[in-house]
Coordinates of C-alpha atoms in Angstrom, one line a residue:
M1 CA 3.3 19.1 14.8
S2 CA 1.2 21.8 16.4
A3 CA -0.9 21.2 19.5
A4 CA -4.0 21.6 17.4
S5 CA -3.1 19.1 14.8
D6 CA -1.8 16.7 17.5
D7 CA -5.2 16.9 19.3
Q8 CA -7.0 16.2 16.0
A9 CA -4.8 13.1 15.5
R10 CA -6.0 11.6 18.8
P11 CA -8.8 9.2 18.0
R12 CA -12.0 9.0 20.1
R13 CA -14.2 6.1 20.8
A14 CA -16.7 7.2 18.2
D15 CA -14.1 6.7 15.6
Y16 CA -14.3 2.9 16.0
A17 CA -16.8 0.2 15.3
H18 CA -15.6 -2.9 17.1
F19 CA -14.6 -3.1 20.8
V20 CA -13.2 -5.8 23.0
P21 CA -12.6 -5.3 26.8
V22 CA -9.2 -6.6 27.9
Q23 CA -8.4 -7.1 31.6
T24 CA -4.9 -5.9 32.5
R25 CA -2.6 -8.2 34.5
W26 CA 0.0 -7.5 37.1
S27 CA 2.6 -8.9 34.7
D28 CA 1.7 -6.3 32.1
N29 CA 3.3 -3.5 34.1
D30 CA 7.0 -2.7 33.8
Q31 CA 9.3 -1.3 36.6
M32 CA 7.9 2.2 35.9
G33 CA 4.5 1.2 37.0
H34 CA 2.7 1.3 33.7
I35 CA 2.0 -1.2 31.0
N36 CA 5.0 -2.2 29.0
N37 CA 5.0 -1.1 25.3
V38 CA 5.2 -4.7 24.1
E39 CA 1.8 -5.4 25.7
Y40 CA 0.1 -2.7 23.6
Y41 CA 0.8 -4.9 20.6
R42 CA -0.7 -7.9 22.4
F43 CA -3.8 -5.9 23.1
F44 CA -3.9 -4.9 19.4
E45 CA -3.5 -8.5 18.4
F46 CA -6.3 -9.5 20.7
V47 CA -8.9 -7.2 19.1
V48 CA -7.7 -8.1 15.5
I49 CA -8.0 -11.8 16.2
H50 CA -11.4 -11.3 17.8
F51 CA -12.6 -9.4 14.8
T52 CA -11.1 -11.9 12.3
H53 CA -12.8 -14.8 14.0
N54 CA -16.1 -13.3 15.2
V55 CA -17.0 -10.8 12.5
L56 CA -15.1 -12.0 9.4
K57 CA -15.6 -15.7 10.3
C58 CA -12.1 -16.5 9.2
T59 CA -11.3 -19.9 10.6
M60 CA -8.6 -22.6 10.2
L61 CA -11.0 -24.5 8.0
D62 CA -11.5 -22.0 5.2
G63 CA -8.0 -22.3 3.7
L64 CA -7.0 -18.7 4.4
S65 CA -4.5 -17.4 6.7
P66 CA -4.1 -13.7 7.7
Y67 CA -0.4 -12.6 7.6
S68 CA 0.6 -9.5 9.4
A69 CA 2.4 -7.3 6.9
E70 CA 2.7 -4.1 8.9
T71 CA 2.0 -2.8 12.3
L72 CA 2.3 0.6 14.0
C73 CA 1.6 1.9 17.5
R74 CA 1.6 5.6 18.7
F75 CA 1.7 6.0 22.4
R76 CA -0.2 9.0 23.8
K77 CA -0.5 8.3 27.5
P78 CA 0.3 5.4 29.8
L79 CA -2.1 2.6 30.8
S80 CA -1.6 0.6 34.0
F81 CA -2.7 -2.3 36.1
P82 CA -5.3 -2.8 37.6
G83 CA -7.9 -1.9 35.0
T84 CA -9.8 -2.8 31.9
I85 CA -8.7 -1.5 28.6
D86 CA -11.1 -1.2 25.6
A87 CA -9.3 -2.4 22.5
A88 CA -11.0 -0.8 19.5
L89 CA -10.9 -1.6 15.7
R90 CA -12.1 0.1 12.6
V91 CA -11.6 -0.9 8.9
E92 CA -9.6 1.8 7.1
H93 CA -9.0 0.2 3.7
V94 CA -10.0 -3.0 1.9
G95 CA -7.9 -4.2 -0.9
R96 CA -8.1 -7.2 -3.2
T97 CA -6.1 -9.5 -0.8
S98 CA -5.6 -7.3 2.2
V99 CA -7.2 -5.1 4.8
R100 CA -5.8 -2.2 7.0
Y101 CA -7.3 -2.0 10.5
G102 CA -7.1 1.2 12.5
L103 CA -6.6 0.3 16.2
A104 CA -6.8 2.1 19.5
L105 CA -6.6 1.4 23.2
F106 CA -8.8 3.3 25.7
A107 CA -8.6 3.3 29.5
E108 CA -12.0 2.4 31.0
G109 CA -14.2 5.5 30.9
D110 CA -11.8 7.6 28.8
D111 CA -12.9 8.9 25.4
E112 CA -9.4 9.7 24.2
A113 CA -7.1 6.9 23.0
A114 CA -4.1 6.1 25.1
A115 CA -2.5 4.5 22.1
H116 CA -3.5 4.1 18.4
G117 CA -2.1 2.7 15.3
H118 CA -2.8 0.3 12.5
W119 CA -2.4 -3.3 11.4
V120 CA -2.3 -4.6 7.8
H121 CA -3.4 -8.2 7.1
V122 CA -2.7 -9.9 3.8
F123 CA -4.7 -13.0 3.4
V124 CA -2.8 -16.0 1.9
G125 CA -3.7 -19.5 1.0
R126 CA -2.7 -22.1 3.6
D127 CA -1.7 -24.4 0.8
N128 CA 0.8 -22.1 -1.0
E129 CA 1.2 -19.0 1.2
K130 CA 0.5 -16.8 -1.7
P131 CA -2.0 -13.8 -1.5
R132 CA -5.5 -14.9 -2.2
E133 CA -8.5 -12.7 -3.1
L134 CA -10.8 -12.0 -0.2
P135 CA -14.0 -14.1 -0.3
A136 CA -17.1 -12.1 -1.0
P137 CA -18.7 -12.5 2.5
M138 CA -15.5 -11.6 4.3
R139 CA -15.0 -8.6 2.1
Q140 CA -18.6 -7.4 2.7
A141 CA -18.1 -7.8 6.5
M142 CA -15.1 -5.5 6.2
L143 CA -16.9 -3.0 4.1
D144 CA -19.9 -3.0 6.5
T145 CA -17.5 -2.3 9.4
M146 CA -15.8 0.4 7.4
A147 CA -19.2 2.1 6.7
K148 CA -20.0 2.2 10.5
T149 CA -17.0 4.5 11.1
R150 CA -16.7 6.4 7.8
K151 CA -17.0 10.1 8.5
A152 CA -19.5 12.1 6.4

């Protein structure tokens, strides 16, 4: 990968629609003095769950459960304690029973992602754990979020 294409692959804040601040903890750091790679997935999970509950309104009462089918994280530069990280989410694809979120982590005040990746949720019925079609309001919320970050 050339330097030019590598720079193009690094997401910016403007590429995302939904942000949640995450306060780092001392225990997030590893012996090298930066946040351990496992914590990046915890931060990704935090913004996905926030979006699922607060925007999609998916709750324990609606009979649906989002299952994680795939995750990926690309590390670009280290994050460390103390600090606040902005966890960011965009909707990249909406299927019949699934959604793919694009995710990124930004150091406070930094426009370039320190890490980015994706997360695929398949929505299944709580009663039988089989994929279930997305309810219309949830699907529309996903499409609305996608429209906020779609490039012209």
